[in-house]
PDB file of C-alpha atoms and ligand atoms in Angstrom:
ATOM      1  CA  MET A   1     -21.045   6.835  10.017  1.00 52.00           C
ATOM      2  CA  THR A   2     -17.397   5.867  10.251  1.00 68.00           C
ATOM      3  CA  LYS A   3     -15.586   5.751   6.925  1.00 83.00           C
ATOM      4  CA  SER A   4     -14.110   2.399   5.930  1.00 91.00           C
ATOM      5  CA  LEU A   5     -10.326   2.568   5.604  1.00 95.00           C
ATOM      6  CA  LEU A   6      -7.853   0.317   3.846  1.00 96.00           C
ATOM      7  CA  ILE A   7      -5.008  -0.678   6.172  1.00 97.00           C
ATOM      8  CA  ILE A   8      -2.091  -2.258   4.332  1.00 98.00           C
ATOM      9  CA  ALA A   9       0.340  -4.253   6.480  1.00 98.00           C
ATOM     10  CA  ASN A  10       3.617  -4.404   4.559  1.00 98.00           C
ATOM     11  CA  TRP A  11       5.667  -7.103   6.279  1.00 98.00           C
ATOM     12  CA  LYS A  12       8.517  -6.697   3.764  1.00 98.00           C
ATOM     13  CA  MET A  13      11.155  -9.414   4.334  1.00 98.00           C
ATOM     14  CA  TYR A  14      11.255  -8.918   8.098  1.00 98.00           C
ATOM     15  CA  LEU A  15      10.263 -12.526   8.861  1.00 98.00           C
ATOM     16  CA  SER A  16      11.067 -15.884   7.291  1.00 98.00           C
ATOM     17  CA  TYR A  17       8.338 -18.230   6.073  1.00 98.00           C
ATOM     18  CA  GLN A  18       8.357 -20.229   9.325  1.00 98.00           C
ATOM     19  CA  GLN A  19       8.487 -17.125  11.519  1.00 98.00           C
ATOM     20  CA  THR A  20       5.496 -15.670   9.633  1.00 98.00           C
ATOM     21  CA  ILE A  21       3.424 -18.824  10.083  1.00 98.00           C
ATOM     22  CA  THR A  22       4.361 -19.114  13.773  1.00 98.00           C
ATOM     23  CA  LEU A  23       3.470 -15.464  14.475  1.00 98.00           C
ATOM     24  CA  CYS A  24       0.105 -15.758  12.750  1.00 98.00           C
ATOM     25  CA  THR A  25      -0.714 -19.098  14.353  1.00 97.00           C
ATOM     26  CA  GLN A  26       0.107 -17.893  17.858  1.00 98.00           C
ATOM     27  CA  GLN A  27      -1.481 -14.445  17.513  1.00 98.00           C
ATOM     28  CA  LYS A  28      -4.252 -15.085  15.049  1.00 97.00           C
ATOM     29  CA  GLU A  29      -6.984 -13.686  17.326  1.00 96.00           C
ATOM     30  CA  ASP A  30      -4.990 -10.510  17.988  1.00 96.00           C
ATOM     31  CA  LEU A  31      -4.564  -9.955  14.261  1.00 97.00           C
ATOM     32  CA  ILE A  32      -8.240 -10.507  13.548  1.00 96.00           C
ATOM     33  CA  SER A  33      -9.325  -8.266  16.409  1.00 95.00           C
ATOM     34  CA  CYS A  34      -7.426  -5.341  14.831  1.00 95.00           C
ATOM     35  CA  VAL A  35     -10.306  -4.914  12.390  1.00 94.00           C
ATOM     36  CA  ALA A  36     -13.077  -7.242  13.595  1.00 92.00           C
ATOM     37  CA  THR A  37     -15.224  -4.622  15.302  1.00 87.00           C
ATOM     38  CA  THR A  38     -14.420  -1.872  12.798  1.00 91.00           C
ATOM     39  CA  PRO A  39     -15.638  -1.131   9.272  1.00 93.00           C
ATOM     40  CA  HIS A  40     -12.010  -1.208   8.062  1.00 95.00           C
ATOM     41  CA  LYS A  41     -10.280  -3.701   5.821  1.00 96.00           C
ATOM     42  CA  LEU A  42      -6.814  -5.108   6.581  1.00 97.00           C
ATOM     43  CA  ILE A  43      -4.603  -6.245   3.720  1.00 98.00           C
ATOM     44  CA  VAL A  44      -1.762  -8.412   4.972  1.00 98.00           C
ATOM     45  CA  CYS A  45       1.264  -8.470   2.639  1.00 98.00           C
ATOM     46  CA  PRO A  46       3.710 -11.117   3.924  1.00 98.00           C
ATOM     47  CA  ILE A  47       6.567 -12.772   2.047  1.00 98.00           C
ATOM     48  CA  LEU A  48       5.063 -14.602  -0.915  1.00 97.00           C
ATOM     49  CA  PRO A  49       5.687 -18.257   0.124  1.00 96.00           C
ATOM     50  CA  ALA A  50       3.520 -17.714   3.233  1.00 97.00           C
ATOM     51  CA  ILE A  51       0.449 -16.376   1.440  1.00 96.00           C
ATOM     52  CA  ASN A  52      -1.287 -19.605   0.547  1.00 94.00           C
ATOM     53  CA  GLU A  53      -1.056 -20.994   4.062  1.00 96.00           C
ATOM     54  CA  LEU A  54      -2.147 -17.705   5.628  1.00 97.00           C
ATOM     55  CA  THR A  55      -5.284 -17.527   3.492  1.00 95.00           C
ATOM     56  CA  THR A  56      -6.385 -20.808   5.119  1.00 95.00           C
ATOM     57  CA  LEU A  57      -5.146 -19.938   8.592  1.00 97.00           C
ATOM     58  CA  ILE A  58      -6.755 -16.498   8.738  1.00 96.00           C
ATOM     59  CA  SER A  59     -10.087 -16.649   7.080  1.00 91.00           C
ATOM     60  CA  HIS A  60     -11.963 -13.476   7.952  1.00 93.00           C
ATOM     61  CA  SER A  61     -14.136 -11.307   5.744  1.00 92.00           C
ATOM     62  CA  GLN A  62     -12.248  -8.109   6.650  1.00 95.00           C
ATOM     63  CA  ILE A  63      -8.771  -9.519   6.060  1.00 97.00           C
ATOM     64  CA  ASN A  64      -7.358  -9.942   2.571  1.00 97.00           C
ATOM     65  CA  PHE A  65      -3.892 -10.794   1.321  1.00 98.00           C
ATOM     66  CA  GLY A  66      -1.505  -9.009  -0.959  1.00 98.00           C
ATOM     67  CA  ALA A  67       1.899  -9.533  -2.542  1.00 98.00           C
ATOM     68  CA  GLN A  68       4.781  -7.044  -2.413  1.00 98.00           C
ATOM     69  CA  THR A  69       5.653  -7.002  -6.118  1.00 98.00           C
ATOM     70  CA  CYS A  70       4.894  -8.843  -9.354  1.00 98.00           C
ATOM     71  CA  SER A  71       6.411  -9.353 -12.767  1.00 98.00           C
ATOM     72  CA  PRO A  72       5.676  -6.764 -15.465  1.00 98.00           C
ATOM     73  CA  HIS A  73       5.556  -9.663 -17.956  1.00 98.00           C
ATOM     74  CA  LYS A  74       2.894 -12.114 -18.982  1.00 96.00           C
ATOM     75  CA  LEU A  75       3.714 -15.855 -18.611  1.00 97.00           C
ATOM     76  CA  GLY A  76       6.911 -16.769 -20.462  1.00 97.00           C
ATOM     77  CA  ALA A  77      10.670 -17.241 -20.217  1.00 98.00           C
ATOM     78  CA  TYR A  78      11.385 -14.901 -17.287  1.00 98.00           C
ATOM     79  CA  THR A  79      13.539 -16.779 -14.769  1.00 98.00           C
ATOM     80  CA  GLY A  80      12.886 -15.851 -11.183  1.00 96.00           C
ATOM     81  CA  GLU A  81       9.787 -13.748 -11.844  1.00 97.00           C
ATOM     82  CA  ILE A  82       6.351 -14.231 -10.253  1.00 97.00           C
ATOM     83  CA  ASP A  83       3.420 -13.514 -12.544  1.00 98.00           C
ATOM     84  CA  ALA A  84       0.155 -11.815 -11.623  1.00 97.00           C
ATOM     85  CA  GLN A  85      -1.913 -14.852 -12.596  1.00 97.00           C
ATOM     86  CA  SER A  86      -0.123 -16.975  -9.987  1.00 97.00           C
ATOM     87  CA  LEU A  87      -0.666 -14.254  -7.398  1.00 97.00           C
ATOM     88  CA  SER A  88      -4.370 -14.418  -8.076  1.00 97.00           C
ATOM     89  CA  GLU A  89      -4.333 -18.231  -7.905  1.00 96.00           C
ATOM     90  CA  LEU A  90      -2.519 -18.022  -4.546  1.00 96.00           C
ATOM     91  CA  GLY A  91      -5.276 -15.834  -3.107  1.00 95.00           C
ATOM     92  CA  CYS A  92      -3.849 -12.325  -3.466  1.00 97.00           C
ATOM     93  CA  THR A  93      -6.455  -9.656  -4.109  1.00 95.00           C
ATOM     94  CA  TYR A  94      -3.998  -6.755  -3.739  1.00 97.00           C
ATOM     95  CA  CYS A  95      -0.350  -6.220  -4.669  1.00 97.00           C
ATOM     96  CA  ILE A  96       2.041  -3.457  -3.634  1.00 98.00           C
ATOM     97  CA  ILE A  97       4.026  -2.151  -6.604  1.00 98.00           C
ATOM     98  CA  GLY A  98       6.617   0.597  -7.015  1.00 97.00           C
ATOM     99  CA  HIS A  99       7.702   0.544  -3.382  1.00 97.00           C
ATOM    100  CA  SER A 100      10.795   2.724  -3.009  1.00 97.00           C
ATOM    101  CA  GLU A 101      12.802  -0.298  -1.829  1.00 97.00           C
ATOM    102  CA  ARG A 102      11.943  -2.111  -5.101  1.00 97.00           C
ATOM    103  CA  ARG A 103      12.764   1.006  -7.107  1.00 95.00           C
ATOM    104  CA  HIS A 104      16.073   1.388  -5.265  1.00 95.00           C
ATOM    105  CA  TYR A 105      17.339  -2.202  -4.986  1.00 96.00           C
ATOM    106  CA  HIS A 106      15.744  -3.682  -8.105  1.00 96.00           C
ATOM    107  CA  HIS A 107      15.796  -0.660 -10.391  1.00 96.00           C
ATOM    108  CA  GLU A 108      12.078  -0.710 -11.075  1.00 96.00           C
ATOM    109  CA  THR A 109      11.280   2.351 -13.158  1.00 95.00           C
ATOM    110  CA  ASN A 110       7.955   4.164 -13.555  1.00 94.00           C
ATOM    111  CA  ASP A 111       7.405   2.346 -16.869  1.00 93.00           C
ATOM    112  CA  ILE A 112       8.077  -1.076 -15.329  1.00 96.00           C
ATOM    113  CA  VAL A 113       5.712  -0.289 -12.462  1.00 96.00           C
ATOM    114  CA  ALA A 114       3.054   0.799 -14.980  1.00 94.00           C
ATOM    115  CA  GLN A 115       3.388  -2.601 -16.695  1.00 95.00           C
ATOM    116  CA  GLN A 116       3.113  -4.387 -13.356  1.00 96.00           C
ATOM    117  CA  ALA A 117      -0.123  -2.468 -12.723  1.00 94.00           C
ATOM    118  CA  MET A 118      -1.472  -3.622 -16.091  1.00 94.00           C
ATOM    119  CA  ARG A 119      -0.678  -7.285 -15.372  1.00 95.00           C
ATOM    120  CA  LEU A 120      -2.446  -7.033 -12.009  1.00 95.00           C
ATOM    121  CA  ILE A 121      -5.516  -5.287 -13.396  1.00 92.00           C
ATOM    122  CA  GLU A 122      -5.799  -8.019 -16.054  1.00 93.00           C
ATOM    123  CA  GLN A 123      -6.005 -10.557 -13.230  1.00 94.00           C
ATOM    124  CA  GLY A 124      -8.505  -8.573 -11.171  1.00 92.00           C
ATOM    125  CA  ILE A 125      -5.900  -7.748  -8.498  1.00 94.00           C
ATOM    126  CA  THR A 126      -5.912  -4.205  -7.095  1.00 94.00           C
ATOM    127  CA  PRO A 127      -2.472  -2.586  -7.443  1.00 95.00           C
ATOM    128  CA  ILE A 128      -1.295  -0.493  -4.512  1.00 97.00           C
ATOM    129  CA  PHE A 129       0.953   1.856  -6.411  1.00 97.00           C
ATOM    130  CA  CYS A 130       3.593   3.547  -4.201  1.00 98.00           C
ATOM    131  CA  VAL A 131       4.940   6.999  -4.990  1.00 97.00           C
ATOM    132  CA  GLY A 132       7.004   9.502  -3.041  1.00 97.00           C
ATOM    133  CA  GLU A 133       9.872  11.926  -3.163  1.00 97.00           C
ATOM    134  CA  THR A 134      13.392  11.793  -1.706  1.00 97.00           C
ATOM    135  CA  LEU A 135      14.503  14.305   0.919  1.00 97.00           C
ATOM    136  CA  ASP A 136      16.512  16.208  -1.694  1.00 97.00           C
ATOM    137  CA  GLU A 137      13.494  16.453  -3.977  1.00 97.00           C
ATOM    138  CA  LYS A 138      11.401  17.683  -1.067  1.00 97.00           C
ATOM    139  CA  LYS A 139      13.995  20.361  -0.249  1.00 97.00           C
ATOM    140  CA  LEU A 140      13.925  21.475  -3.873  1.00 98.00           C
ATOM    141  CA  ASN A 141      10.112  21.727  -3.711  1.00 97.00           C
ATOM    142  CA  GLN A 142       9.731  19.048  -6.363  1.00 97.00           C
ATOM    143  CA  THR A 143       7.303  16.735  -4.533  1.00 97.00           C
ATOM    144  CA  LEU A 144       4.260  17.344  -6.728  1.00 97.00           C
ATOM    145  CA  GLN A 145       6.229  17.062  -9.948  1.00 96.00           C
ATOM    146  CA  VAL A 146       7.882  13.830  -8.763  1.00 97.00           C
ATOM    147  CA  VAL A 147       4.694  12.064  -7.694  1.00 97.00           C
ATOM    148  CA  GLN A 148       2.814  13.094 -10.818  1.00 95.00           C
ATOM    149  CA  HIS A 149       5.710  11.879 -12.958  1.00 95.00           C
ATOM    150  CA  GLN A 150       5.626   8.521 -11.129  1.00 96.00           C
ATOM    151  CA  VAL A 151       1.908   7.860 -11.624  1.00 94.00           C
ATOM    152  CA  GLU A 152       1.470   9.268 -15.123  1.00 95.00           C
ATOM    153  CA  PRO A 153       2.845   6.228 -17.071  1.00 93.00           C
ATOM    154  CA  MET A 154       0.380   3.996 -15.228  1.00 92.00           C
ATOM    155  CA  PHE A 155      -2.572   6.297 -15.896  1.00 92.00           C
ATOM    156  CA  GLN A 156      -1.596   6.495 -19.581  1.00 93.00           C
ATOM    157  CA  ALA A 157      -1.110   2.705 -19.877  1.00 90.00           C
ATOM    158  CA  ILE A 158      -4.553   2.063 -18.397  1.00 89.00           C
ATOM    159  CA  LYS A 159      -6.087   4.658 -20.694  1.00 89.00           C
ATOM    160  CA  GLN A 160      -4.414   3.269 -23.819  1.00 89.00           C
ATOM    161  CA  ALA A 161      -5.288  -0.329 -23.058  1.00 86.00           C
ATOM    162  CA  GLN A 162      -8.805   0.761 -22.158  1.00 80.00           C
ATOM    163  CA  LYS A 163      -8.399  -1.461 -19.156  1.00 69.00           C
ATOM    164  CA  ILE A 164     -10.593   0.247 -16.703  1.00 69.00           C
ATOM    165  CA  SER A 165     -10.143  -0.782 -13.145  1.00 68.00           C
ATOM    166  CA  SER A 166     -12.816   0.762 -10.989  1.00 65.00           C
ATOM    167  CA  ARG A 167     -10.454   0.545  -8.026  1.00 74.00           C
ATOM    168  CA  LEU A 168      -7.066   2.177  -8.247  1.00 89.00           C
ATOM    169  CA  THR A 169      -5.111   2.644  -5.044  1.00 95.00           C
ATOM    170  CA  ILE A 170      -2.114   4.930  -4.725  1.00 97.00           C
ATOM    171  CA  ALA A 171       0.033   5.115  -1.620  1.00 98.00           C
ATOM    172  CA  TYR A 172       1.882   8.373  -1.040  1.00 98.00           C
ATOM    173  CA  GLU A 173       5.027   7.358   0.838  1.00 98.00           C
ATOM    174  CA  PRO A 174       7.762  10.002   0.986  1.00 98.00           C
ATOM    175  CA  ILE A 175      11.018   8.026   0.880  1.00 97.00           C
ATOM    176  CA  TRP A 176      12.507  10.061   3.729  1.00 98.00           C
ATOM    177  CA  ALA A 177       9.539   9.169   5.960  1.00 98.00           C
ATOM    178  CA  ILE A 178       9.914   5.390   5.541  1.00 97.00           C
ATOM    179  CA  GLY A 179      11.466   3.767   8.605  1.00 96.00           C
ATOM    180  CA  SER A 180      12.618   7.157   9.927  1.00 97.00           C
ATOM    181  CA  ASN A 181      10.007   8.053  12.571  1.00 95.00           C
ATOM    182  CA  GLN A 182       9.438  11.315  10.707  1.00 96.00           C
ATOM    183  CA  ILE A 183       6.218  12.269   8.990  1.00 97.00           C
ATOM    184  CA  PRO A 184       5.403  15.183   6.683  1.00 97.00           C
ATOM    185  CA  GLU A 185       3.222  18.135   7.637  1.00 96.00           C
ATOM    186  CA  ILE A 186      -0.455  17.265   7.271  1.00 97.00           C
ATOM    187  CA  LYS A 187      -0.916  20.006   4.660  1.00 96.00           C
ATOM    188  CA  ASP A 188       1.954  18.601   2.579  1.00 96.00           C
ATOM    189  CA  ILE A 189       0.371  15.129   2.514  1.00 97.00           C
ATOM    190  CA  GLU A 190      -2.969  16.654   1.542  1.00 96.00           C
ATOM    191  CA  THR A 191      -1.353  18.657  -1.274  1.00 96.00           C
ATOM    192  CA  ALA A 192       0.454  15.595  -2.666  1.00 96.00           C
ATOM    193  CA  VAL A 193      -2.708  13.485  -2.519  1.00 96.00           C
ATOM    194  CA  ALA A 194      -4.699  16.254  -4.234  1.00 95.00           C
ATOM    195  CA  ALA A 195      -2.068  16.475  -7.017  1.00 95.00           C
ATOM    196  CA  ILE A 196      -2.238  12.695  -7.617  1.00 95.00           C
ATOM    197  CA  LYS A 197      -6.020  12.707  -7.650  1.00 94.00           C
ATOM    198  CA  SER A 198      -6.264  15.681  -9.986  1.00 94.00           C
ATOM    199  CA  LEU A 199      -3.893  14.113 -12.546  1.00 95.00           C
ATOM    200  CA  GLY A 200      -5.921  10.916 -12.303  1.00 94.00           C
ATOM    201  CA  GLN A 201      -9.154  12.838 -12.894  1.00 92.00           C
ATOM    202  CA  GLU A 202      -7.640  14.507 -15.950  1.00 94.00           C
ATOM    203  CA  ILE A 203      -6.378  11.272 -17.605  1.00 94.00           C
ATOM    204  CA  LEU A 204      -8.900   8.740 -16.289  1.00 92.00           C
ATOM    205  CA  PRO A 205     -12.018  10.677 -15.346  1.00 91.00           C
ATOM    206  CA  GLU A 206     -14.084   7.502 -14.953  1.00 88.00           C
ATOM    207  CA  ILE A 207     -11.858   6.003 -12.269  1.00 88.00           C
ATOM    208  CA  ASP A 208     -12.165   6.632  -8.600  1.00 87.00           C
ATOM    209  CA  ILE A 209      -8.697   6.815  -7.056  1.00 92.00           C
ATOM    210  CA  SER A 210      -8.151   5.883  -3.434  1.00 93.00           C
ATOM    211  CA  CYS A 211      -5.126   7.440  -1.764  1.00 96.00           C
ATOM    212  CA  LEU A 212      -3.263   6.050   1.215  1.00 97.00           C
ATOM    213  CA  TYR A 213      -0.449   7.490   3.287  1.00 97.00           C
ATOM    214  CA  GLY A 214       2.618   5.443   4.277  1.00 98.00           C
ATOM    215  CA  GLY A 215       5.898   6.162   6.077  1.00 98.00           C
ATOM    216  CA  SER A 216       6.433   5.847   9.852  1.00 97.00           C
ATOM    217  CA  VAL A 217       2.778   5.249  10.653  1.00 98.00           C
ATOM    218  CA  ASP A 218       2.642   3.997  14.236  1.00 97.00           C
ATOM    219  CA  GLU A 219       0.636   4.366  17.443  1.00 96.00           C
ATOM    220  CA  ASN A 220       2.190   7.822  18.042  1.00 96.00           C
ATOM    221  CA  SER A 221       2.223   9.389  14.577  1.00 97.00           C
ATOM    222  CA  ILE A 222      -1.375   8.301  13.993  1.00 96.00           C
ATOM    223  CA  LYS A 223      -2.532  10.904  16.541  1.00 94.00           C
ATOM    224  CA  THR A 224      -1.400  13.561  14.046  1.00 95.00           C
ATOM    225  CA  LEU A 225      -2.191  11.622  10.873  1.00 96.00           C
ATOM    226  CA  LYS A 226      -5.790  10.931  11.863  1.00 92.00           C
ATOM    227  CA  SER A 227      -6.665  14.545  11.080  1.00 91.00           C
ATOM    228  CA  LEU A 228      -5.911  13.996   7.378  1.00 92.00           C
ATOM    229  CA  LYS A 229      -8.867  14.797   5.150  1.00 86.00           C
ATOM    230  CA  TYR A 230      -9.794  12.796   2.051  1.00 82.00           C
ATOM    231  CA  LEU A 231      -7.542   9.887   2.909  1.00 86.00           C
ATOM    232  CA  ASP A 232      -8.629   6.318   2.265  1.00 94.00           C
ATOM    233  CA  GLY A 233      -6.190   4.448   4.474  1.00 96.00           C
ATOM    234  CA  PHE A 234      -2.614   3.744   5.514  1.00 97.00           C
ATOM    235  CA  LEU A 235       0.320   1.596   4.494  1.00 98.00           C
ATOM    236  CA  ILE A 236       2.172   0.423   7.581  1.00 98.00           C
ATOM    237  CA  GLY A 237       5.574  -1.281   7.697  1.00 98.00           C
ATOM    238  CA  ARG A 238       7.323  -2.037  11.014  1.00 97.00           C
ATOM    239  CA  ALA A 239       4.406  -1.292  13.330  1.00 98.00           C
ATOM    240  CA  SER A 240       2.117  -3.730  11.491  1.00 98.00           C
ATOM    241  CA  LEU A 241       4.109  -6.748  12.682  1.00 98.00           C
ATOM    242  CA  ASP A 242       3.227  -6.046  16.288  1.00 98.00           C
ATOM    243  CA  PHE A 243      -0.508  -6.724  16.469  1.00 97.00           C
ATOM    244  CA  GLN A 244      -0.989  -4.771  19.721  1.00 96.00           C
ATOM    245  CA  ARG A 245       0.526  -1.713  18.052  1.00 97.00           C
ATOM    246  CA  LEU A 246      -1.547  -2.311  14.940  1.00 97.00           C
ATOM    247  CA  GLN A 247      -4.667  -2.523  17.067  1.00 96.00           C
ATOM    248  CA  LYS A 248      -3.803   0.812  18.732  1.00 95.00           C
ATOM    249  CA  ILE A 249      -3.368   2.464  15.330  1.00 95.00           C
ATOM    250  CA  VAL A 250      -6.679   1.194  13.982  1.00 94.00           C
ATOM    251  CA  SER A 251      -8.499   2.026  17.213  1.00 91.00           C
ATOM    252  CA  TRP A 252      -8.031   5.742  16.516  1.00 88.00           C
ATOM    253  CA  PHE A 253     -10.499   5.277  13.715  1.00 85.00           C
ATOM    254  CA  LYS A 254     -13.163   3.789  15.943  1.00 73.00           C
ATOM    255  CA  GLN A 255     -13.562   7.185  17.569  1.00 54.00           C
ATOM    256  CA  PRO A 256     -16.984   8.764  17.073  1.00 49.00           C
ATOM    257  CA  GLY A 257     -16.874  11.471  14.451  1.00 50.00           C
ATOM    258  CA  HIS A 258     -14.100   9.998  12.336  1.00 53.00           C
ATOM    259  CA  GLY A 259     -14.929  10.203   8.657  1.00 41.00           C
ATOM    260  CA  GLU A 260     -18.333  11.786   9.213  1.00 36.00           C
TER     261      GLU A 260
HETATM  262  P1  PGA B   1       7.418   2.020   7.884  1.00 56.58           P
HETATM  263  O1  PGA B   1       7.410   1.453   6.397  1.00 56.58           O
HETATM  264  O2  PGA B   1       5.969   2.045   8.368  1.00 56.58           O
HETATM  265  O3  PGA B   1       8.247   1.046   8.645  1.00 56.58           O
HETATM  266  O4  PGA B   1       8.003   3.390   7.839  1.00 56.58           O
HETATM  267  C1  PGA B   1       6.421   1.805   5.494  1.00 56.58           C
HETATM  268  C2  PGA B   1       6.705   1.181   4.151  1.00 56.58           C
HETATM  269  O5  PGA B   1       7.859   1.143   3.712  1.00 56.58           O
HETATM  270  O6  PGA B   1       5.809   0.679   3.463  1.00 56.58           O
END
């Protein structure tokens, strides 16, 4: 039996609203065929204004939609913010939070990201919580400490609020691997994922944590990455906007024996 993977397509702000709609209208069948004959699920995360239209345009049981961030606040006087309730009303079932670009450009801290996770869980949206170390932290052998420090406030917030989400998804994305065409050693990814899962087990024993890998996943790096054990999927940036490339990546997981 082939294991079902979660493939997150993070389209960042690469395309405008109109460009996103045009791409998906013209290449709708190519996008759908990336997962149609597989057991995998594709979560498309475009710029927010395009989501509503895309949910109508691409209606397929294996394709869901996600946002790229959300407000840590509940409804109120927060100019410019987008709340989790609206995301749910727009058709988002997933939301990326804590991406290193949000942490870097918008100063989102671990505590803010933990609050975003809470708002999403309240609305029944699955957070895709991104963690990962910088190159300097990697060189100093601090990866495990850094990723555990990033997820802990969220685990504690969920525990305290007794808001149990049966699905918690964490994406390990080393910052130095994003957009760089470099990937970590397989054993290093497995060690980071194991550290995240073991902290999760300790604080929230009743929750099953899915772990994804992100950072320079493409049709070449996937040949190495496919050997990862205990991984539940991938978060893909640039390569996910080219549906032929995306199809090639996913097709590695149609191979007999994968996930058995
Ligand atoms: P990349 O981006 O696949 O282009 O490296 C991944 C990400 O930032 O989510």
